[in-house]
Amino acid sequence: MINKLRGMERRRAGVLASMGDRWQTLPKWQRSLGLLAFVAFLYHLPYLGKLPGGLVIPGLNGLRTDSISGGSNWSGVLFTCAVYVLVAIGLNVVIGLAGLLDLGYIGFFAIGAYGVALFGSVNSPVVQWFQAEFNLPATWAVTWAICAFIALVLALISGVILGWPTLRLRGDYLAIVTLGFGEIIRIVARNAENVTNGPQGISAIPGPEGPPSPDNQVFGLIDVKPWYWLALTVVLLMVFAVRRLEHSRVGRSWLAIREDEDAAAVMGVYPFKFKLWAFAIGAALGGFAGFLFASRYAFIDPTQFNVNLSILFVAMVVVGGSGNMIGVSVGAVLLAYLPERFREVADYRWLAFGLAMVLVMILRPQGLIPSRRRARELKDRAAQAEEAPAHV
Amino acid sequence: MNFDDLFGHIGQHTVDGLSKGAIYALIALGYTLVYGVLRLINFAHSEVFMVGTFAVLGLWTAFGVENNPPIGQAILFLVLGLIVAAVASGGTALALERIAYRPLRRKNAPPLIFLITAIGLSLVLVEIFGLVLPKLLGEAVPSIFGRARIILGMPTIIEQETLFTVLGTSITNIQLIVFVAAVVMMALLDWFINRTRYGRGVRAVAQNPETAALMGVNQERVIMLIFVLGGIMAGAAALLWSMRFGFTQNSIGFVLGLKAFTAAVLGGIGNLRGALVGGLFLGIVEVYGATLFASNWEDVIAFVVLVVVLMFRPTGILGESLGRARA
């Protein structure tokens, strides 16, 4: 059966690769047009299958999560997908490009979320302290846009603080330490009651139009479509930025470090510096995703940032195809969308994620949609194993 | 900062820490054995321990063991529990090796891939015990997303009572049993690795796999052996845990495994005696820390200790020993 699976896998990968090749050979204007159409389609997604005048397209409508009984809000699911894609892009910089397995990514996500909660909500002890100290009115809080900046900077700084001592460690150790770091953040958020409100969490986290209230015209709690469009815009901007980064000197250094750290060091790439960069940039992206998440739900508490979610993030990256931005985005969308659409099996989602991780690693370690370079690397290693079977 | 409590009852805290640390040390052996030979962190080892606790629970439930059975029965069920837990945990560890690690080793996969596979496996095991088994066994389980899997209580096999008091420090019978049993198990393992023929094979592969293979050591068998040994130790730890704490849960392995790993690193991963030292040290530090701050900071202390140790002395207190020949 394993062989049959392998054969199917190979055919699927072959089709994907040939499609990729054909895309590459298209003239530039056709590619830009295709891309533009795709982006337009993404913005159109909340209306998927619904025509003006109340008409419904049955096939497409079935894809919506609200087409099943008790299904979740379709735009809400899209928003979650977009946030997870942002997380996957950030984590891909750390795992896929720089080759650092970060199991505590949820920590940065949480820091971003708490960044907006602590400074933007009138219910947060930090804001209340400011109010008491500087005699500010009880409605005073930091505006949302400044909170975005604060969340980003906090996540970036925490990435550097965590990376500084730990990035000297090699792969496995780093993974365990980051796992511990994610837990530390969660426990601190739970225990530091006079800063984070502890287990009760923080409510009334603001959105672009201020704290949640009936006056909010666009970014309210009922209609999630604007939130999705906002998140999608952020994702597209970040995809563009990370793509530029990937093909820059920094990106090439990351790949060199991932493939062979010692060789890269000998060739004049200072690994520590670039690893720290990867960690900090990844952390900032994760923090921004957490910021969007907290703003949309207007309430956070420490239980939302548990280890399972952190492992889900890693699963998105490795199942999709670490090192390839399209791959990790597809992984993120799949892992966020499938349990919502097929609610009958939603209980088994963690089991399915675990199985998917094991199966993908054994059958196809480069992921469902691999980056070409990564696929070649793994092939090389397999070839080496053939040559020297005695080696462990 | 509660210094009065810490220094006032330092003996008591030390005893508590030692008996806690003994369990960490037993689990840590599994990490250390596998790391010493294969240079890989068997992340799913914490779930091997979890399976052991469920085996003990299953056995005691099947025989309808009640609280405080007569002493003869208690001993019988402890011995049976040890056997069942060791078989269950050892079998799980072996199965993990066969299903997941062997195909990867064949392909000479990078270490990251081993680690990701292990994480997936541990998630699968946690879910099997939290979701699939309860459904199969027909128990109503609240299936709230991700958490709220129920905590399962176990019968008290031996009532906890103070055996003797030295200088105001009371030592209970369970603490003594846990500590002694753990040290005996570790001494046995140490003897096995250092004195027997099989142990020599393990040490040889740890030092240099190619040369060991040339000298006729069956590498695959050695690898199976270390997984089974680690599993047996985790099974013993599972029995001691069940005896001392009297509960289990499908997610019990995560934090405990992380602490055991910390213990292994503390003592010098790859070093069997280091695991004992590291486990006991971590147990004591944790109890002191929990007294000094508050008990809800306990887990943070273990993680901070881990980070600090890895930063300043990544080879641990005693350094590496199984694979000393490799730099």
PDB file of N, CA, C and O in Angstrom, chain B residues 223-284:
ATOM      1  N   ILE B 223      19.894  -0.416  18.127  1.00  0.00           N
ATOM      2  CA  ILE B 223      18.950   0.698  18.139  1.00  0.00           C
ATOM      3  C   ILE B 223      17.623   0.260  18.743  1.00  0.00           C
ATOM      4  O   ILE B 223      17.030   0.953  19.580  1.00  0.00           O
ATOM      5  N   MET B 224      17.190  -0.960  18.354  1.00  0.00           N
ATOM      6  CA  MET B 224      15.963  -1.471  18.956  1.00  0.00           C
ATOM      7  C   MET B 224      16.129  -1.613  20.465  1.00  0.00           C
ATOM      8  O   MET B 224      15.236  -1.281  21.246  1.00  0.00           O
ATOM      9  N   LEU B 225      17.284  -2.095  20.853  1.00  0.00           N
ATOM     10  CA  LEU B 225      17.539  -2.321  22.282  1.00  0.00           C
ATOM     11  C   LEU B 225      17.449  -1.018  23.078  1.00  0.00           C
ATOM     12  O   LEU B 225      16.800  -0.975  24.134  1.00  0.00           O
ATOM     13  N   ILE B 226      18.053   0.037  22.562  1.00  0.00           N
ATOM     14  CA  ILE B 226      18.023   1.276  23.353  1.00  0.00           C
ATOM     15  C   ILE B 226      16.610   1.839  23.440  1.00  0.00           C
ATOM     16  O   ILE B 226      16.217   2.363  24.464  1.00  0.00           O
ATOM     17  N   PHE B 227      15.835   1.696  22.371  1.00  0.00           N
ATOM     18  CA  PHE B 227      14.459   2.181  22.450  1.00  0.00           C
ATOM     19  C   PHE B 227      13.681   1.383  23.487  1.00  0.00           C
ATOM     20  O   PHE B 227      12.931   1.940  24.284  1.00  0.00           O
ATOM     21  N   VAL B 228      13.872   0.048  23.484  1.00  0.00           N
ATOM     22  CA  VAL B 228      13.145  -0.778  24.447  1.00  0.00           C
ATOM     23  C   VAL B 228      13.581  -0.441  25.870  1.00  0.00           C
ATOM     24  O   VAL B 228      12.744  -0.286  26.770  1.00  0.00           O
ATOM     25  N   LEU B 229      14.881  -0.297  26.065  1.00  0.00           N
ATOM     26  CA  LEU B 229      15.367   0.013  27.418  1.00  0.00           C
ATOM     27  C   LEU B 229      14.787   1.336  27.914  1.00  0.00           C
ATOM     28  O   LEU B 229      14.309   1.435  29.050  1.00  0.00           O
ATOM     29  N   GLY B 230      14.843   2.334  27.039  1.00  0.00           N
ATOM     30  CA  GLY B 230      14.281   3.630  27.420  1.00  0.00           C
ATOM     31  C   GLY B 230      12.804   3.505  27.746  1.00  0.00           C
ATOM     32  O   GLY B 230      12.312   4.092  28.712  1.00  0.00           O
ATOM     33  N   GLY B 231      12.097   2.688  26.946  1.00  0.00           N
ATOM     34  CA  GLY B 231      10.680   2.484  27.179  1.00  0.00           C
ATOM     35  C   GLY B 231      10.424   1.815  28.519  1.00  0.00           C
ATOM     36  O   GLY B 231       9.508   2.194  29.258  1.00  0.00           O
ATOM     37  N   ILE B 232      11.256   0.820  28.854  1.00  0.00           N
ATOM     38  CA  ILE B 232      11.068   0.126  30.135  1.00  0.00           C
ATOM     39  C   ILE B 232      11.253   1.097  31.294  1.00  0.00           C
ATOM     40  O   ILE B 232      10.476   1.100  32.262  1.00  0.00           O
ATOM     41  N   MET B 233      12.264   1.943  31.176  1.00  0.00           N
ATOM     42  CA  MET B 233      12.500   2.926  32.246  1.00  0.00           C
ATOM     43  C   MET B 233      11.304   3.880  32.359  1.00  0.00           C
ATOM     44  O   MET B 233      10.880   4.248  33.455  1.00  0.00           O
ATOM     45  N   ALA B 234      10.761   4.268  31.203  1.00  0.00           N
ATOM     46  CA  ALA B 234       9.583   5.142  31.232  1.00  0.00           C
ATOM     47  C   ALA B 234       8.410   4.407  31.865  1.00  0.00           C
ATOM     48  O   ALA B 234       7.605   5.005  32.590  1.00  0.00           O
ATOM     49  N   GLY B 235       8.308   3.100  31.606  1.00  0.00           N
ATOM     50  CA  GLY B 235       7.246   2.316  32.218  1.00  0.00           C
ATOM     51  C   GLY B 235       7.385   2.296  33.734  1.00  0.00           C
ATOM     52  O   GLY B 235       6.395   2.454  34.468  1.00  0.00           O
ATOM     53  N   ALA B 236       8.625   2.113  34.203  1.00  0.00           N
ATOM     54  CA  ALA B 236       8.859   2.128  35.651  1.00  0.00           C
ATOM     55  C   ALA B 236       8.466   3.491  36.218  1.00  0.00           C
ATOM     56  O   ALA B 236       7.805   3.583  37.265  1.00  0.00           O
ATOM     57  N   ALA B 237       8.853   4.544  35.495  1.00  0.00           N
ATOM     58  CA  ALA B 237       8.490   5.886  35.952  1.00  0.00           C
ATOM     59  C   ALA B 237       6.980   6.033  35.995  1.00  0.00           C
ATOM     60  O   ALA B 237       6.434   6.657  36.910  1.00  0.00           O
ATOM     61  N   ALA B 238       6.304   5.434  35.015  1.00  0.00           N
ATOM     62  CA  ALA B 238       4.843   5.532  34.969  1.00  0.00           C
ATOM     63  C   ALA B 238       4.228   4.873  36.194  1.00  0.00           C
ATOM     64  O   ALA B 238       3.279   5.402  36.788  1.00  0.00           O
ATOM     65  N   LEU B 239       4.775   3.719  36.594  1.00  0.00           N
ATOM     66  CA  LEU B 239       4.226   3.053  37.785  1.00  0.00           C
ATOM     67  C   LEU B 239       4.437   3.932  39.019  1.00  0.00           C
ATOM     68  O   LEU B 239       3.530   4.123  39.834  1.00  0.00           O
ATOM     69  N   LEU B 240       5.655   4.465  39.150  1.00  0.00           N
ATOM     70  CA  LEU B 240       5.946   5.282  40.329  1.00  0.00           C
ATOM     71  C   LEU B 240       5.058   6.528  40.353  1.00  0.00           C
ATOM     72  O   LEU B 240       4.569   6.945  41.405  1.00  0.00           O
ATOM     73  N   TRP B 241       4.875   7.101  39.184  1.00  0.00           N
ATOM     74  CA  TRP B 241       3.999   8.277  39.071  1.00  0.00           C
ATOM     75  C   TRP B 241       2.587   7.916  39.521  1.00  0.00           C
ATOM     76  O   TRP B 241       1.946   8.641  40.292  1.00  0.00           O
ATOM     77  N   SER B 242       2.078   6.776  39.019  1.00  0.00           N
ATOM     78  CA  SER B 242       0.714   6.368  39.361  1.00  0.00           C
ATOM     79  C   SER B 242       0.577   6.165  40.858  1.00  0.00           C
ATOM     80  O   SER B 242      -0.446   6.474  41.451  1.00  0.00           O
ATOM     81  N   MET B 243       1.641   5.636  41.452  1.00  0.00           N
ATOM     82  CA  MET B 243       1.599   5.360  42.876  1.00  0.00           C
ATOM     83  C   MET B 243       1.607   6.654  43.672  1.00  0.00           C
ATOM     84  O   MET B 243       0.896   6.813  44.652  1.00  0.00           O
ATOM     85  N   ARG B 244       2.447   7.582  43.231  1.00  0.00           N
ATOM     86  CA  ARG B 244       2.625   8.789  44.019  1.00  0.00           C
ATOM     87  C   ARG B 244       1.534   9.820  43.762  1.00  0.00           C
ATOM     88  O   ARG B 244       0.998  10.414  44.683  1.00  0.00           O
ATOM     89  N   PHE B 245       1.175  10.046  42.496  1.00  0.00           N
ATOM     90  CA  PHE B 245       0.247  11.133  42.196  1.00  0.00           C
ATOM     91  C   PHE B 245      -1.175  10.642  41.942  1.00  0.00           C
ATOM     92  O   PHE B 245      -2.118  11.405  42.049  1.00  0.00           O
ATOM     93  N   GLY B 246      -1.321   9.368  41.532  1.00  0.00           N
ATOM     94  CA  GLY B 246      -2.646   8.776  41.444  1.00  0.00           C
ATOM     95  C   GLY B 246      -3.572   9.360  40.400  1.00  0.00           C
ATOM     96  O   GLY B 246      -4.773   9.350  40.579  1.00  0.00           O
ATOM     97  N   PHE B 247      -3.028   9.907  39.310  1.00  0.00           N
ATOM     98  CA  PHE B 247      -3.919  10.311  38.220  1.00  0.00           C
ATOM     99  C   PHE B 247      -3.147  10.273  36.917  1.00  0.00           C
ATOM    100  O   PHE B 247      -1.918  10.227  36.898  1.00  0.00           O
ATOM    101  N   THR B 248      -3.894  10.240  35.822  1.00  0.00           N
ATOM    102  CA  THR B 248      -3.251  10.382  34.523  1.00  0.00           C
ATOM    103  C   THR B 248      -4.205  11.082  33.572  1.00  0.00           C
ATOM    104  O   THR B 248      -5.376  11.255  33.873  1.00  0.00           O
ATOM    105  N   GLN B 249      -3.664  11.453  32.438  1.00  0.00           N
ATOM    106  CA  GLN B 249      -4.415  12.220  31.445  1.00  0.00           C
ATOM    107  C   GLN B 249      -3.686  12.059  30.140  1.00  0.00           C
ATOM    108  O   GLN B 249      -2.474  11.807  30.145  1.00  0.00           O
ATOM    109  N   ASN B 250      -4.388  12.210  29.026  1.00  0.00           N
ATOM    110  CA  ASN B 250      -3.694  11.956  27.767  1.00  0.00           C
ATOM    111  C   ASN B 250      -2.607  12.988  27.485  1.00  0.00           C
ATOM    112  O   ASN B 250      -1.650  12.701  26.794  1.00  0.00           O
ATOM    113  N   SER B 251      -2.735  14.168  28.055  1.00  0.00           N
ATOM    114  CA  SER B 251      -1.737  15.199  27.766  1.00  0.00           C
ATOM    115  C   SER B 251      -0.691  15.300  28.871  1.00  0.00           C
ATOM    116  O   SER B 251       0.047  16.273  28.942  1.00  0.00           O
ATOM    117  N   ILE B 252      -0.618  14.270  29.703  1.00  0.00           N
ATOM    118  CA  ILE B 252       0.269  14.334  30.862  1.00  0.00           C
ATOM    119  C   ILE B 252       1.740  14.394  30.436  1.00  0.00           C
ATOM    120  O   ILE B 252       2.586  14.942  31.135  1.00  0.00           O
ATOM    121  N   GLY B 253       2.021  13.827  29.262  1.00  0.00           N
ATOM    122  CA  GLY B 253       3.418  13.657  28.877  1.00  0.00           C
ATOM    123  C   GLY B 253       4.138  14.948  28.553  1.00  0.00           C
ATOM    124  O   GLY B 253       5.338  15.061  28.778  1.00  0.00           O
ATOM    125  N   PHE B 254       3.402  15.929  28.052  1.00  0.00           N
ATOM    126  CA  PHE B 254       4.093  17.081  27.468  1.00  0.00           C
ATOM    127  C   PHE B 254       5.036  17.792  28.440  1.00  0.00           C
ATOM    128  O   PHE B 254       6.248  17.829  28.239  1.00  0.00           O
ATOM    129  N   VAL B 255       4.459  18.300  29.526  1.00  0.00           N
ATOM    130  CA  VAL B 255       5.289  19.068  30.452  1.00  0.00           C
ATOM    131  C   VAL B 255       6.309  18.157  31.136  1.00  0.00           C
ATOM    132  O   VAL B 255       7.485  18.509  31.293  1.00  0.00           O
ATOM    133  N   LEU B 256       5.846  16.965  31.502  1.00  0.00           N
ATOM    134  CA  LEU B 256       6.739  16.033  32.187  1.00  0.00           C
ATOM    135  C   LEU B 256       7.917  15.656  31.286  1.00  0.00           C
ATOM    136  O   LEU B 256       9.064  15.584  31.732  1.00  0.00           O
ATOM    137  N   GLY B 257       7.603  15.423  30.012  1.00  0.00           N
ATOM    138  CA  GLY B 257       8.655  15.064  29.076  1.00  0.00           C
ATOM    139  C   GLY B 257       9.658  16.194  28.913  1.00  0.00           C
ATOM    140  O   GLY B 257      10.868  15.974  28.869  1.00  0.00           O
ATOM    141  N   LEU B 258       9.135  17.413  28.858  1.00  0.00           N
ATOM    142  CA  LEU B 258      10.023  18.564  28.710  1.00  0.00           C
ATOM    143  C   LEU B 258      10.946  18.666  29.915  1.00  0.00           C
ATOM    144  O   LEU B 258      12.129  18.977  29.796  1.00  0.00           O
ATOM    145  N   LYS B 259      10.400  18.375  31.097  1.00  0.00           N
ATOM    146  CA  LYS B 259      11.222  18.449  32.297  1.00  0.00           C
ATOM    147  C   LYS B 259      12.254  17.329  32.313  1.00  0.00           C
ATOM    148  O   LYS B 259      13.405  17.538  32.698  1.00  0.00           O
ATOM    149  N   ALA B 260      11.821  16.147  31.904  1.00  0.00           N
ATOM    150  CA  ALA B 260      12.775  15.036  31.861  1.00  0.00           C
ATOM    151  C   ALA B 260      13.879  15.344  30.871  1.00  0.00           C
ATOM    152  O   ALA B 260      15.054  15.067  31.121  1.00  0.00           O
ATOM    153  N   PHE B 261      13.500  15.950  29.754  1.00  0.00           N
ATOM    154  CA  PHE B 261      14.523  16.322  28.786  1.00  0.00           C
ATOM    155  C   PHE B 261      15.481  17.342  29.400  1.00  0.00           C
ATOM    156  O   PHE B 261      16.689  17.257  29.232  1.00  0.00           O
ATOM    157  N   THR B 262      14.905  18.298  30.122  1.00  0.00           N
ATOM    158  CA  THR B 262      15.751  19.269  30.817  1.00  0.00           C
ATOM    159  C   THR B 262      16.716  18.558  31.749  1.00  0.00           C
ATOM    160  O   THR B 262      17.908  18.887  31.807  1.00  0.00           O
ATOM    161  N   ALA B 263      16.194  17.555  32.469  1.00  0.00           N
ATOM    162  CA  ALA B 263      17.049  16.806  33.380  1.00  0.00           C
ATOM    163  C   ALA B 263      18.174  16.127  32.616  1.00  0.00           C
ATOM    164  O   ALA B 263      19.339  16.146  33.046  1.00  0.00           O
ATOM    165  N   ALA B 264      17.831  15.545  31.464  1.00  0.00           N
ATOM    166  CA  ALA B 264      18.849  14.861  30.673  1.00  0.00           C
ATOM    167  C   ALA B 264      19.921  15.837  30.218  1.00  0.00           C
ATOM    168  O   ALA B 264      21.124  15.541  30.278  1.00  0.00           O
ATOM    169  N   VAL B 265      19.491  17.021  29.786  1.00  0.00           N
ATOM    170  CA  VAL B 265      20.458  18.027  29.328  1.00  0.00           C
ATOM    171  C   VAL B 265      21.298  18.524  30.500  1.00  0.00           C
ATOM    172  O   VAL B 265      22.512  18.707  30.385  1.00  0.00           O
ATOM    173  N   LEU B 266      20.625  18.716  31.634  1.00  0.00           N
ATOM    174  CA  LEU B 266      21.321  19.198  32.828  1.00  0.00           C
ATOM    175  C   LEU B 266      22.473  18.277  33.194  1.00  0.00           C
ATOM    176  O   LEU B 266      23.581  18.721  33.483  1.00  0.00           O
ATOM    177  N   GLY B 267      22.196  16.985  33.197  1.00  0.00           N
ATOM    178  CA  GLY B 267      23.228  16.041  33.609  1.00  0.00           C
ATOM    179  C   GLY B 267      24.228  15.782  32.506  1.00  0.00           C
ATOM    180  O   GLY B 267      25.266  15.174  32.744  1.00  0.00           O
ATOM    181  N   GLY B 268      23.927  16.185  31.305  1.00  0.00           N
ATOM    182  CA  GLY B 268      24.796  15.882  30.179  1.00  0.00           C
ATOM    183  C   GLY B 268      24.104  14.834  29.342  1.00  0.00           C
ATOM    184  O   GLY B 268      24.123  13.648  29.684  1.00  0.00           O
ATOM    185  N   ILE B 269      23.474  15.247  28.243  1.00  0.00           N
ATOM    186  CA  ILE B 269      22.662  14.288  27.501  1.00  0.00           C
ATOM    187  C   ILE B 269      23.583  13.246  26.864  1.00  0.00           C
ATOM    188  O   ILE B 269      24.649  13.550  26.381  1.00  0.00           O
ATOM    189  N   GLY B 270      23.148  12.009  26.931  1.00  0.00           N
ATOM    190  CA  GLY B 270      24.004  10.922  26.471  1.00  0.00           C
ATOM    191  C   GLY B 270      24.741  10.263  27.622  1.00  0.00           C
ATOM    192  O   GLY B 270      25.460   9.289  27.430  1.00  0.00           O
ATOM    193  N   ASN B 271      24.549  10.780  28.829  1.00  0.00           N
ATOM    194  CA  ASN B 271      25.264  10.253  29.980  1.00  0.00           C
ATOM    195  C   ASN B 271      24.250   9.692  30.983  1.00  0.00           C
ATOM    196  O   ASN B 271      23.412  10.418  31.499  1.00  0.00           O
ATOM    197  N   LEU B 272      24.318   8.382  31.236  1.00  0.00           N
ATOM    198  CA  LEU B 272      23.288   7.752  32.063  1.00  0.00           C
ATOM    199  C   LEU B 272      23.314   8.262  33.491  1.00  0.00           C
ATOM    200  O   LEU B 272      22.283   8.559  34.087  1.00  0.00           O
ATOM    201  N   ARG B 273      24.517   8.343  34.073  1.00  0.00           N
ATOM    202  CA  ARG B 273      24.582   8.824  35.459  1.00  0.00           C
ATOM    203  C   ARG B 273      24.190  10.288  35.526  1.00  0.00           C
ATOM    204  O   ARG B 273      23.629  10.750  36.517  1.00  0.00           O
ATOM    205  N   GLY B 274      24.494  11.002  34.445  1.00  0.00           N
ATOM    206  CA  GLY B 274      24.100  12.404  34.388  1.00  0.00           C
ATOM    207  C   GLY B 274      22.598  12.575  34.491  1.00  0.00           C
ATOM    208  O   GLY B 274      22.112  13.541  35.086  1.00  0.00           O
ATOM    209  N   ALA B 275      21.857  11.623  33.926  1.00  0.00           N
ATOM    210  CA  ALA B 275      20.401  11.719  33.984  1.00  0.00           C
ATOM    211  C   ALA B 275      19.929  11.695  35.431  1.00  0.00           C
ATOM    212  O   ALA B 275      19.028  12.443  35.814  1.00  0.00           O
ATOM    213  N   LEU B 276      20.563  10.845  36.238  1.00  0.00           N
ATOM    214  CA  LEU B 276      20.186  10.781  37.656  1.00  0.00           C
ATOM    215  C   LEU B 276      20.487  12.112  38.333  1.00  0.00           C
ATOM    216  O   LEU B 276      19.628  12.709  38.987  1.00  0.00           O
ATOM    217  N   VAL B 277      21.715  12.569  38.139  1.00  0.00           N
ATOM    218  CA  VAL B 277      22.113  13.835  38.764  1.00  0.00           C
ATOM    219  C   VAL B 277      21.198  14.962  38.311  1.00  0.00           C
ATOM    220  O   VAL B 277      20.673  15.735  39.117  1.00  0.00           O
ATOM    221  N   GLY B 278      20.977  15.031  36.989  1.00  0.00           N
ATOM    222  CA  GLY B 278      20.157  16.100  36.442  1.00  0.00           C
ATOM    223  C   GLY B 278      18.731  16.036  36.954  1.00  0.00           C
ATOM    224  O   GLY B 278      18.134  17.053  37.309  1.00  0.00           O
ATOM    225  N   GLY B 279      18.181  14.831  36.998  1.00  0.00           N
ATOM    226  CA  GLY B 279      16.800  14.676  37.457  1.00  0.00           C
ATOM    227  C   GLY B 279      16.637  15.124  38.893  1.00  0.00           C
ATOM    228  O   GLY B 279      15.741  15.909  39.222  1.00  0.00           O
ATOM    229  N   LEU B 280      17.528  14.650  39.756  1.00  0.00           N
ATOM    230  CA  LEU B 280      17.424  15.013  41.169  1.00  0.00           C
ATOM    231  C   LEU B 280      17.627  16.512  41.352  1.00  0.00           C
ATOM    232  O   LEU B 280      16.887  17.174  42.088  1.00  0.00           O
ATOM    233  N   PHE B 281      18.610  17.053  40.632  1.00  0.00           N
ATOM    234  CA  PHE B 281      18.887  18.475  40.732  1.00  0.00           C
ATOM    235  C   PHE B 281      17.674  19.293  40.301  1.00  0.00           C
ATOM    236  O   PHE B 281      17.256  20.225  40.992  1.00  0.00           O
ATOM    237  N   LEU B 282      17.093  18.886  39.183  1.00  0.00           N
ATOM    238  CA  LEU B 282      15.943  19.641  38.683  1.00  0.00           C
ATOM    239  C   LEU B 282      14.766  19.554  39.658  1.00  0.00           C
ATOM    240  O   LEU B 282      14.089  20.553  39.917  1.00  0.00           O
ATOM    241  N   GLY B 283      14.566  18.346  40.205  1.00  0.00           N
ATOM    242  CA  GLY B 283      13.481  18.187  41.170  1.00  0.00           C
ATOM    243  C   GLY B 283      13.647  19.135  42.337  1.00  0.00           C
ATOM    244  O   GLY B 283      12.708  19.823  42.762  1.00  0.00           O
ATOM    245  N   ILE B 284      14.870  19.212  42.858  1.00  0.00           N
ATOM    246  CA  ILE B 284      15.131  20.070  44.018  1.00  0.00           C
ATOM    247  C   ILE B 284      14.951  21.542  43.637  1.00  0.00           C
ATOM    248  O   ILE B 284      14.275  22.299  44.332  1.00  0.00           O
TER     249      ILE B 284
END
